[in-house]
Coordinates of N, CA, C and O in Angstrom, one line a residue:
M445 N -10.2 -25.2 -7.2 CA -10.7 -24.4 -7.2 C -9.4 -23.6 -6.2 O -8.8 -23.8 -5.3
P446 N -8.8 -22.5 -7.3 CA -7.7 -22.0 -6.4 C -7.7 -21.0 -5.2 O -8.6 -20.6 -4.8
Q447 N -6.3 -21.6 -4.5 CA -6.6 -20.6 -2.7 C -6.4 -19.4 -2.9 O -5.4 -19.0 -3.8
S448 N -7.2 -18.5 -1.9 CA -7.1 -17.0 -1.5 C -5.3 -17.0 -1.1 O -4.9 -17.9 -0.6
P449 N -4.6 -16.2 -1.5 CA -3.4 -15.8 -1.0 C -3.3 -15.9 0.5 O -4.9 -14.9 1.0
P450 N -3.0 -16.1 1.3 CA -2.8 -15.3 2.6 C -3.1 -14.1 2.9 O -1.9 -13.5 2.5
E451 N -3.6 -14.0 4.4 CA -3.6 -12.6 4.9 C -2.0 -12.3 5.7 O -1.3 -13.5 5.8
P452 N -1.6 -11.2 5.7 CA -0.3 -11.1 6.5 C -0.5 -11.5 7.9 O -1.8 -11.3 8.7
D453 N 0.3 -12.0 8.7 CA 0.4 -12.3 9.4 C 0.6 -11.1 10.7 O 1.5 -10.3 10.8
P454 N -0.9 -10.6 11.4 CA -0.7 -9.4 12.0 C 0.6 -9.6 12.9 O 0.8 -8.0 13.4
T455 N 1.2 -10.6 13.5 CA 1.8 -10.4 14.7 C 3.3 -10.3 14.2 O 4.2 -9.5 14.9
A456 N 3.5 -10.6 12.8 CA 5.0 -10.1 12.0 C 4.8 -8.9 11.8 O 6.1 -8.2 11.9
V457 N 3.6 -8.3 11.3 CA 3.8 -7.1 10.5 C 3.7 -6.0 11.6 O 4.4 -5.3 11.7
G458 N 3.2 -6.4 12.5 CA 3.4 -5.6 14.1 C 4.8 -5.3 14.3 O 5.2 -4.2 15.2
R459 N 5.6 -7.0 14.8 CA 7.0 -6.5 15.1 C 7.6 -6.2 14.3 O 8.5 -5.1 14.8
R460 N 7.3 -6.0 12.7 CA 8.3 -5.3 11.6 C 7.9 -3.6 12.5 O 8.9 -2.9 12.2
V461 N 6.6 -3.4 12.1 CA 6.3 -1.8 12.5 C 6.8 -0.9 13.8 O 7.7 -0.1 13.8
R462 N 7.0 -2.4 14.8 CA 7.4 -1.5 16.3 C 9.1 -1.2 15.7 O 9.7 -0.3 16.5
A463 N 9.2 -2.5 15.4 CA 10.9 -2.5 15.1 C 11.7 -1.3 14.4 O 12.6 -0.5 14.7
L464 N 10.7 -0.8 13.1 CA 11.3 -0.1 12.4 C 11.0 1.8 13.3 O 11.5 2.3 13.1
R465 N 9.9 1.5 13.9 CA 9.2 2.7 14.6 C 10.4 3.2 15.7 O 10.9 4.3 15.7
E466 N 10.9 1.8 16.6 CA 12.1 1.9 17.4 C 13.3 2.1 17.3 O 13.8 3.2 17.6
A467 N 13.7 1.9 15.9 CA 14.7 2.1 15.6 C 14.8 3.7 14.9 O 16.4 4.2 14.6
R468 N 14.1 3.8 14.6 CA 13.9 5.7 14.2 C 13.9 6.4 15.4 O 13.6 7.6 15.1
G469 N 13.9 6.1 16.7 CA 13.5 7.0 18.2 C 12.2 7.8 17.9 O 12.4 8.8 18.3
V470 N 11.3 7.3 16.9 CA 9.6 7.7 17.2 C 8.9 6.8 18.2 O 8.6 6.1 18.1
S471 N 8.2 7.8 19.1 CA 7.4 7.3 20.2 C 6.2 6.7 18.8 O 6.0 7.0 18.4
L472 N 5.1 6.2 20.0 CA 3.9 5.4 19.4 C 3.2 6.5 19.5 O 2.5 6.8 18.2
S473 N 3.2 7.9 20.1 CA 2.3 9.0 19.9 C 2.3 9.5 18.7 O 2.0 10.1 18.0
A474 N 3.8 9.7 18.6 CA 4.4 10.7 17.6 C 3.7 10.2 16.5 O 3.2 10.7 15.2
L475 N 3.8 8.8 16.2 CA 3.7 8.0 14.9 C 2.6 8.0 14.5 O 2.1 8.1 13.3
A476 N 1.6 7.7 15.8 CA -0.1 7.3 15.4 C -0.3 9.0 14.9 O -1.3 9.2 13.9
R477 N 0.2 9.9 15.3 CA -0.1 11.8 14.9 C 0.4 11.9 13.9 O -0.2 12.3 13.2
R478 N 1.4 11.5 13.7 CA 1.9 11.9 11.8 C 1.2 10.9 11.2 O 1.2 11.5 9.4
A479 N 0.9 9.7 11.3 CA 0.2 8.9 10.4 C -1.1 9.5 10.8 O -1.9 8.7 9.5
R480 N -1.6 10.1 11.2 CA -2.8 10.4 11.0 C -4.0 9.2 11.5 O -5.0 9.1 10.8
I481 N -3.6 8.3 12.0 CA -4.4 7.4 13.0 C -4.4 7.1 14.5 O -3.5 7.7 15.0
G482 N -5.3 7.1 15.5 CA -5.5 6.6 16.4 C -4.3 5.5 17.1 O -3.9 4.9 16.6
K483 N -3.6 6.0 18.4 CA -2.5 5.7 19.1 C -2.9 4.3 19.5 O -2.7 3.5 19.5
A484 N -4.7 3.9 19.9 CA -4.9 2.6 19.7 C -4.9 1.4 18.6 O -4.8 0.3 18.5
T485 N -4.8 2.5 17.3 CA -5.3 1.9 16.4 C -3.8 1.3 16.4 O -3.4 0.0 15.8
L486 N -2.4 2.3 16.5 CA -0.9 1.5 16.2 C -0.9 0.8 16.9 O -0.1 -0.3 16.6
S487 N -1.5 0.5 18.1 CA -1.1 0.0 19.1 C -0.9 -1.7 18.9 O -0.5 -2.5 19.2
G488 N -2.8 -1.6 18.7 CA -3.2 -2.7 18.5 C -2.3 -3.3 16.9 O -2.4 -4.7 16.8
L489 N -2.4 -2.9 16.0 CA -1.2 -3.3 14.9 C 0.0 -3.6 15.6 O 0.5 -4.8 15.0
E490 N 0.9 -2.5 16.4 CA 2.2 -3.5 16.6 C 2.3 -4.4 17.7 O 2.9 -5.5 17.4
N491 N 1.1 -4.8 18.3 CA 0.8 -6.1 19.4 C 0.1 -7.2 18.3 O -0.4 -8.4 19.4
G492 N -0.4 -7.1 17.1 CA -0.5 -7.9 16.4 C -1.8 -8.4 17.1 O -2.6 -9.4 16.4
T493 N -2.9 -7.2 17.4 CA -4.4 -7.8 17.8 C -5.1 -7.3 16.7 O -6.6 -7.5 17.0
R494 N -4.6 -6.2 15.8 CA -5.2 -6.0 14.8 C -5.2 -6.1 13.5 O -3.8 -6.2 13.1
N495 N -6.1 -6.7 12.7 CA -5.7 -6.9 11.1 C -5.7 -5.8 10.5 O -6.5 -4.5 10.6
P496 N -4.3 -5.2 10.2 CA -3.9 -4.0 9.0 C -4.4 -3.9 8.0 O -4.6 -4.9 6.8
T497 N -5.1 -2.6 7.9 CA -5.9 -2.2 6.5 C -4.7 -1.7 5.6 O -3.6 -1.5 6.1
L498 N -4.8 -2.0 4.3 CA -4.0 -1.6 3.4 C -4.0 0.4 3.6 O -2.9 1.1 3.9
E499 N -5.0 0.7 3.7 CA -4.6 2.2 4.4 C -3.9 2.5 5.5 O -3.1 3.6 5.3
T500 N -4.2 1.9 6.1 CA -3.3 1.9 7.8 C -2.1 1.9 7.6 O -0.6 2.2 7.8
L501 N -1.4 0.9 6.7 CA -0.3 0.4 6.8 C 0.5 1.3 5.5 O 1.7 1.8 5.7
Y502 N -0.2 1.5 4.2 CA 0.5 3.0 3.5 C 0.6 4.3 4.7 O 1.1 4.9 4.6
A503 N 0.0 4.3 5.8 CA -0.1 5.9 6.0 C 1.1 5.8 7.4 O 2.2 6.7 7.2
V504 N 1.3 4.1 7.4 CA 2.6 4.3 8.3 C 3.8 4.1 8.2 O 4.9 4.8 8.5
T505 N 3.5 2.8 7.0 CA 4.9 3.1 5.9 C 5.6 4.4 5.4 O 6.7 4.8 5.2
A506 N 4.4 5.2 5.4 CA 4.9 6.9 4.5 C 5.8 7.5 6.2 O 6.8 7.9 5.8
Q507 N 5.2 7.4 6.8 CA 5.3 8.1 8.0 C 7.5 7.6 8.6 O 8.1 8.0 9.3
L508 N 7.3 6.0 8.0 CA 8.4 5.8 9.0 C 9.5 6.0 7.5 O 10.8 5.3 7.7
G509 N 9.1 6.3 6.2 CA 9.9 6.4 5.3 C 10.4 5.2 4.6 O 11.8 5.0 3.6
V510 N 9.3 4.0 4.5 CA 10.1 2.7 3.8 C 8.7 2.2 3.0 O 7.4 2.5 3.0
P511 N 9.4 1.4 2.1 CA 8.0 0.8 1.1 C 7.3 0.1 2.0 O 7.6 -1.0 3.1
L512 N 5.7 -0.3 1.6 CA 4.9 -1.3 2.6 C 6.1 -2.7 2.4 O 5.5 -3.2 3.5
A513 N 6.1 -3.2 1.4 CA 6.6 -4.7 1.9 C 7.4 -4.9 2.7 O 8.0 -5.2 3.5
A514 N 8.1 -3.4 3.7 CA 9.3 -3.5 4.6 C 8.6 -4.5 6.0 O 9.1 -4.6 6.6
V515 N 7.0 -3.7 5.8 CA 6.2 -4.2 6.8 C 5.7 -5.9 6.6 O 5.0 -6.1 7.2
L516 N 5.6 -6.3 5.3 CA 5.1 -7.3 5.1 C 6.0 -8.4 5.0 O 6.9 -8.7 5.0
S517 N 5.3 -9.8 4.6 CA 6.0 -11.1 5.1 C 7.2 -11.7 4.2 O 7.9 -12.2 4.2
G518 N 6.8 -10.6 3.2 CA 7.8 -11.0 1.6 C 7.0 -11.6 0.5 O 6.0 -12.0 0.9
P519 N 7.5 -11.2 -0.7 CA 7.2 -11.8 -1.7 C 6.6 -13.3 -1.9 O 5.8 -14.1 -3.0
A520 N 7.3 -14.4 -1.1 CA 7.6 -15.7 -1.2 C 6.2 -16.5 -0.4 O 5.9 -17.2 -1.3
A521 N 5.6 -15.5 0.2 CA 4.4 -15.8 0.6 C 2.9 -15.4 0.2 O 2.0 -15.8 -0.2
E522 N 3.5 -14.3 -1.0 CA 2.5 -13.7 -1.5 C 1.2 -13.1 -0.8 O 0.3 -13.4 -0.8
P523 N 1.4 -12.6 0.6 CA 0.2 -11.7 1.3 C -0.2 -10.7 0.5 O 0.0 -10.0 -0.1
I524 N -1.6 -10.8 0.8 CA -2.4 -10.0 0.5 C -3.1 -9.1 1.6 O -3.0 -9.4 2.5
V525 N -3.2 -7.9 1.4 CA -3.3 -6.5 2.0 C -4.9 -6.2 1.5 O -4.8 -6.1 0.1
R526 N -5.9 -5.7 2.1 CA -7.4 -5.4 1.8 C -7.3 -3.9 2.3 O -6.9 -4.0 3.5
G527 N -8.0 -3.3 1.5 CA -8.5 -1.9 2.1 C -10.1 -1.9 1.7 O -10.3 -2.9 1.6
A528 N -10.3 -0.7 1.6 CA -11.7 -0.3 1.5 C -12.4 -0.7 0.2 O -13.4 -1.4 0.1
A529 N -11.3 -0.7 -0.8 CA -11.8 -1.1 -1.9 C -10.9 -1.7 -2.5 O -11.3 -2.6 -3.5
V530 N -9.9 -1.9 -2.7 CA -8.6 -2.4 -2.9 C -8.1 -4.0 -2.2 O -8.1 -3.6 -0.8
S531 N -7.8 -4.8 -2.7 CA -6.9 -6.0 -2.5 C -6.1 -5.8 -3.3 O -5.8 -6.1 -4.5
A532 N -4.6 -6.0 -2.4 CA -3.7 -5.9 -3.2 C -2.9 -6.9 -2.9 O -2.6 -7.4 -1.6
T533 N -2.2 -8.1 -3.7 CA -1.1 -9.2 -3.6 C 0.2 -8.7 -4.1 O 0.5 -8.2 -5.1
L534 N 1.3 -9.0 -2.9 CA 2.4 -8.4 -3.0 C 3.4 -9.7 -3.8 O 3.3 -10.5 -3.7
L535 N 3.7 -9.6 -5.1 CA 4.2 -10.4 -6.4 C 5.5 -10.4 -6.1 O 6.8 -11.3 -5.9
E536 N 6.5 -9.1 -6.0 CA 8.0 -8.8 -6.3 C 8.6 -7.4 -6.0 O 7.6 -6.7 -6.1
V537 N 9.2 -7.6 -4.8 CA 10.3 -6.2 -4.7 C 11.4 -6.5 -5.7 O 12.2 -7.3 -5.9
F538 N 11.6 -5.2 -5.9 CA 13.4 -4.9 -6.8 C 13.8 -3.6 -6.3 O 12.9 -2.9 -5.9
D539 N 15.0 -4.4 -6.2 CA 15.9 -3.1 -5.8 C 17.0 -2.4 -7.1 O 17.7 -3.4 -7.9
D540 N 17.1 -1.5 -7.4 CA 18.3 -0.7 -7.3 C 19.2 0.2 -7.3 O 18.7 0.6 -6.0
A541 N 20.4 0.9 -8.0 CA 20.8 1.8 -7.3 C 20.0 3.1 -7.0 O 20.2 4.0 -5.5
D542 N 18.8 3.6 -7.5 CA 18.1 4.8 -7.2 C 16.9 4.5 -6.6 O 16.2 5.6 -6.3
A543 N 16.3 3.2 -6.7 CA 15.2 3.1 -6.2 C 14.9 1.7 -5.1 O 15.2 0.6 -6.3
T544 N 13.8 1.4 -4.8 CA 12.9 0.1 -4.9 C 11.6 0.4 -5.2 O 10.7 1.0 -5.2
Y545 N 11.2 -1.1 -6.2 CA 10.1 -0.9 -6.4 C 9.2 -2.0 -5.7 O 9.7 -3.4 -5.8
E546 N 7.9 -2.1 -6.2 CA 7.1 -2.9 -5.6 C 5.7 -3.4 -6.7 O 5.6 -2.3 -6.9
L547 N 6.1 -4.9 -7.0 CA 5.1 -5.0 -7.7 C 3.8 -5.6 -7.2 O 3.8 -6.7 -6.5
Y548 N 2.6 -5.1 -7.1 CA 1.2 -5.9 -6.3 C 0.7 -6.3 -7.9 O 0.5 -5.6 -9.1
R549 N -0.5 -7.3 -7.7 CA -1.6 -7.8 -8.2 C -2.6 -7.3 -7.5 O -2.6 -7.0 -6.2
I550 N -3.4 -6.1 -8.1 CA -4.8 -5.6 -7.5 C -6.4 -5.6 -7.9 O -6.1 -5.9 -9.3
R551 N -7.2 -5.8 -7.1 CA -8.6 -6.0 -7.7 C -9.0 -5.0 -7.2 O -8.6 -4.6 -5.8
V552 N -9.6 -4.3 -7.3 CA -10.6 -2.8 -7.0 C -12.4 -3.2 -7.3 O -12.9 -3.7 -8.5
A553 N -12.8 -3.6 -6.3 CA -14.2 -3.7 -6.0 C -15.2 -2.6 -6.5 O -14.7 -1.5 -5.8
P554 N -16.4 -2.7 -7.0 CA -17.3 -2.0 -7.5 C -17.9 -1.4 -6.2 O -17.9 -2.1 -5.0
G555 N -18.4 -0.2 -6.2 CA -19.1 0.4 -4.9 C -18.2 1.5 -4.6 O -17.4 2.3 -5.5
P556 N -18.4 1.9 -3.0 CA -17.1 2.9 -2.8 C -16.2 2.7 -3.0 O -15.6 1.7 -3.1
G557 N -15.3 3.9 -3.1 CA -14.2 3.9 -3.6 C -13.1 3.7 -2.0 O -13.1 3.9 -1.5
Q558 N -11.9 4.3 -2.6 CA -10.6 3.8 -1.3 C -9.9 5.3 -1.9 O -9.3 5.4 -2.6
L559 N -9.6 5.6 -0.4 CA -8.9 7.0 -0.3 C -7.5 6.6 0.3 O -7.7 6.2 1.7
S560 N -6.2 6.7 -0.6 CA -5.1 6.4 0.1 C -4.3 7.0 0.6 O -4.5 8.6 -0.1
P561 N -3.6 7.3 1.7 CA -3.0 8.3 2.5 C -1.7 8.6 1.3 O -1.6 7.6 0.8
A562 N -1.2 10.1 1.7 CA 0.3 10.1 0.6 C 1.2 9.2 1.3 O 1.5 8.8 2.4
H563 N 2.0 9.2 0.6 CA 2.9 8.3 0.6 C 4.6 9.4 0.8 O 4.4 10.5 0.5
Q564 N 5.8 8.6 1.2 CA 6.8 9.9 1.2 C 6.7 10.7 -0.1 O 7.1 10.2 -1.4
P565 N 7.8 11.9 0.1 CA 7.7 12.3 -1.4 C 8.6 11.9 -2.4 O 10.0 11.0 -1.9
G566 N 7.9 11.8 -3.8 CA 9.1 11.0 -4.5 C 8.3 9.6 -5.1 O 8.8 9.3 -6.2
V567 N 7.5 9.3 -4.3 CA 7.0 7.8 -4.7 C 6.1 8.0 -5.9 O 5.1 8.8 -6.0
T568 N 6.5 7.2 -6.4 CA 5.0 7.1 -7.7 C 4.1 5.8 -7.8 O 5.2 4.9 -7.5
E569 N 3.1 5.7 -8.5 CA 2.6 4.6 -8.8 C 1.9 4.7 -10.3 O 1.8 5.6 -10.6
H570 N 2.2 3.4 -11.0 CA 2.1 3.0 -12.3 C 0.6 1.8 -12.3 O 1.2 0.9 -11.8
V571 N -0.1 2.0 -13.1 CA -1.5 1.2 -13.0 C -1.5 0.4 -14.2 O -2.1 1.6 -15.6
T572 N -1.3 -0.6 -14.5 CA -2.1 -1.3 -16.0 C -3.3 -2.1 -15.9 O -3.2 -2.9 -14.7
V573 N -4.5 -1.2 -16.0 CA -5.7 -1.9 -16.3 C -5.9 -3.3 -17.2 O -5.2 -2.8 -18.4
F574 N -6.4 -4.4 -16.5 CA -6.5 -6.0 -17.2 C -7.9 -5.9 -17.8 O -8.2 -6.4 -18.2
A575 N -8.8 -5.8 -16.5 CA -10.2 -5.9 -16.8 C -10.9 -4.6 -16.0 O -10.5 -3.7 -15.0
G576 N -12.1 -4.0 -16.7 CA -12.6 -2.7 -15.9 C -12.4 -2.4 -16.6 O -11.5 -1.5 -17.1
V577 N -13.0 -0.7 -15.6 CA -12.8 0.9 -15.6 C -12.1 1.2 -14.5 O -13.1 1.2 -13.5
L578 N -10.9 2.0 -14.4 CA -10.3 2.4 -13.1 C -10.3 3.7 -13.2 O -10.0 3.9 -14.1
R579 N -11.0 4.6 -12.3 CA -10.4 6.0 -11.8 C -9.3 6.0 -10.8 O -10.0 5.3 -9.6
A580 N -8.4 6.7 -10.9 CA -7.4 6.6 -9.8 C -6.3 8.0 -9.9 O -6.6 8.2 -10.9
G581 N -5.9 7.8 -9.2 CA -5.0 9.2 -9.1 C -5.0 10.1 -8.0 O -5.5 9.7 -7.4
P582 N -4.4 11.6 -7.9 CA -4.1 12.3 -6.7 C -6.0 12.6 -6.9 O -6.6 12.7 -7.6
A583 N -6.4 12.9 -5.5 CA -7.8 12.4 -5.4 C -8.3 13.8 -5.7 O -9.5 14.3 -5.9
D584 N -7.6 14.8 -5.8 CA -8.2 16.3 -6.7 C -8.0 16.4 -8.3 O -8.6 17.3 -8.7
A585 N -7.4 15.3 -8.7 CA -7.3 15.4 -10.1 C -6.9 13.7 -10.6 O -6.0 13.3 -11.2
P586 N -8.0 12.7 -10.5 CA -7.9 11.6 -11.0 C -7.7 11.2 -12.2 O -8.3 11.9 -13.0
L587 N -7.4 10.0 -12.8 CA -6.8 10.0 -13.8 C -8.0 8.3 -14.4 O -8.5 8.0 -13.7
T588 N -8.3 8.3 -15.4 CA -8.9 7.0 -15.7 C -8.8 6.1 -17.0 O -8.1 6.7 -18.0
A589 N -8.8 4.7 -16.7 CA -8.2 4.1 -17.7 C -9.0 2.8 -18.0 O -9.9 2.5 -17.0
A590 N -9.2 2.3 -18.7 CA -10.1 0.9 -19.3 C -9.4 -0.1 -19.2 O -8.2 0.6 -19.4
A591 N -9.1 -1.2 -19.7 CA -8.7 -2.5 -19.7 C -7.5 -2.1 -21.1 O -7.8 -1.7 -22.2
G592 N -6.6 -2.7 -20.6 CA -5.6 -1.7 -21.7 C -4.5 -0.8 -21.3 O -3.6 -1.0 -22.0
G593 N -5.5 -0.2 -20.4 CA -4.6 1.4 -20.3 C -3.7 1.7 -19.0 O -3.2 0.5 -18.5
H594 N -3.0 2.6 -19.3 CA -2.0 2.6 -18.1 C -2.7 3.7 -17.6 O -2.3 5.2 -18.1
L595 N -2.2 4.1 -16.3 CA -1.8 5.0 -15.4 C -0.9 5.5 -14.6 O -0.2 4.6 -13.9
R596 N -0.2 6.5 -14.1 CA 0.9 7.2 -13.4 C 0.4 8.3 -12.5 O 0.1 9.0 -13.2
W597 N 1.1 8.3 -11.7 CA 1.0 9.8 -11.0 C 2.0 9.9 -10.1 O 2.6 8.6 -9.3
A598 N 2.2 11.3 -9.5 CA 3.2 10.9 -7.5 C 2.3 10.9 -6.9 O 1.3 11.3 -6.9
S599 N 2.3 10.1 -6.2 CA 1.8 9.2 -4.8 C 2.1 10.2 -3.6 O 1.7 9.5 -2.9
D600 N 2.8 11.0 -3.3 CA 3.2 11.7 -2.6 C 2.0 12.9 -2.3 O 2.3 13.8 -1.5
V601 N 0.8 12.6 -2.7 CA -0.6 13.1 -2.1 C -1.7 12.2 -1.8 O -1.7 11.2 -2.2
P602 N -2.8 12.6 -1.2 CA -3.8 11.6 -1.3 C -4.2 11.1 -2.6 O -4.4 11.9 -3.3
H603 N -4.5 9.9 -2.7 CA -5.1 9.7 -3.8 C -6.1 8.5 -3.7 O -6.1 8.0 -2.7
I604 N -7.0 8.3 -5.0 CA -7.7 7.9 -4.6 C -8.0 6.2 -5.7 O -7.6 6.1 -7.0
Y605 N -8.9 5.0 -5.3 CA -9.0 4.1 -6.5 C -10.6 4.0 -6.4 O -11.1 3.6 -5.4
T606 N -11.2 4.1 -7.6 CA -12.7 3.7 -8.0 C -13.0 3.5 -8.9 O -12.5 3.4 -9.9
V607 N -13.9 2.0 -8.8 CA -14.3 1.7 -10.4 C -15.5 2.5 -11.2 O -16.2 2.9 -10.0
V608 N -15.1 2.6 -12.3 CA -16.4 2.7 -12.7 C -17.1 2.2 -13.3 O -16.5 1.3 -14.0
G609 N -18.0 2.0 -13.2 CA -19.3 0.6 -13.5 C -19.2 0.0 -12.3 O -19.0 -0.4 -10.9
D610 N -19.8 -1.5 -13.3 CA -20.0 -2.0 -12.2 C -19.1 -3.6 -12.5 O -18.8 -4.4 -11.3
E611 N -18.0 -3.3 -13.0 CA -17.3 -4.8 -13.1 C -16.0 -4.4 -12.2 O -15.2 -3.3 -12.6
E612 N -15.5 -5.5 -11.8 CA -13.9 -5.3 -10.5 C -13.2 -5.2 -11.3 O -13.2 -5.7 -12.9
V613 N -12.0 -4.0 -11.4 CA -10.9 -3.7 -11.7 C -10.1 -4.8 -11.3 O -9.5 -4.9 -10.4
A614 N -9.3 -5.5 -12.6 CA -8.3 -5.8 -12.4 C -6.9 -5.8 -12.8 O -7.1 -5.0 -13.9
A615 N -5.9 -5.7 -12.2 CA -4.8 -4.7 -12.3 C -3.3 -4.7 -12.6 O -3.6 -5.9 -10.5
S616 N -2.7 -4.5 -12.4 CA -1.0 -4.6 -11.9 C -0.6 -3.1 -11.2 O -1.3 -2.0 -11.3
L617 N -0.4 -2.9 -10.2 CA 0.1 -2.1 -9.5 C 2.0 -1.7 -9.3 O 2.1 -2.8 -8.8
L618 N 2.7 -0.8 -9.9 CA 3.9 -1.0 -9.3 C 4.0 0.7 -8.4 O 4.3 1.7 -9.2
L619 N 4.7 0.5 -7.4 CA 5.3 1.0 -6.5 C 6.5 1.5 -7.1 O 7.6 0.7 -6.8
R620 N 7.1 2.9 -7.1 CA 8.9 3.0 -7.0 C 8.7 4.1 -6.0 O 8.3 5.6 -6.0
Y621 N 9.7 3.4 -4.9 CA 10.3 4.4 -3.8 C 11.5 5.3 -4.1 O 12.4 3.8 -4.4
P622 N 11.8 6.2 -4.2 CA 13.2 6.5 -4.4 C 14.1 6.4 -3.5 O 13.4 6.5 -2.5
R623 N 15.2 6.5 -3.4 CA 16.2 6.3 -2.6 C 16.6 7.7 -1.8 O 16.5 8.6 -3.1
R624 N 16.6 7.7 -0.6 CA 17.0 9.3 0.0 C 18.4 9.6 -0.3 O 19.6 8.6 -0.4

């Protein structure tokens, strides 16, 4: 039986979040307010006493102006991050002159969907569906794709991931973060 990828180490993630926040000269209160999360949640994240959810990490990294991979332990360990409906495993990070790319293997569970916060301006998401039917994209105009289909959208707005039907969705997710 294959082993599940490890959860990211909350202490290491918290250290990275704190270091990024402090390097930018942003207070804990200011970052919590900008990310629209509780100050206690951010404090717990930075102290490693809270397991970070995908939604929380995206909200924080968007406000820090960094890709999600900047706070994870890196692709070699293949950490898995869970949200309300999405489980994402970081496979690789690519850099080129114009952008940073993060490649994830994702699973989306049937049932209530997931609302993801906006990423920083210019970020795009590209999803290729391998199994199931996925509705994803901007919360006010989601797109739908079945196995073999592809979705693309600007993710600098709140966006959703929802399964259509009862079959879990298996997909790849490529995020493109433009260089500023």
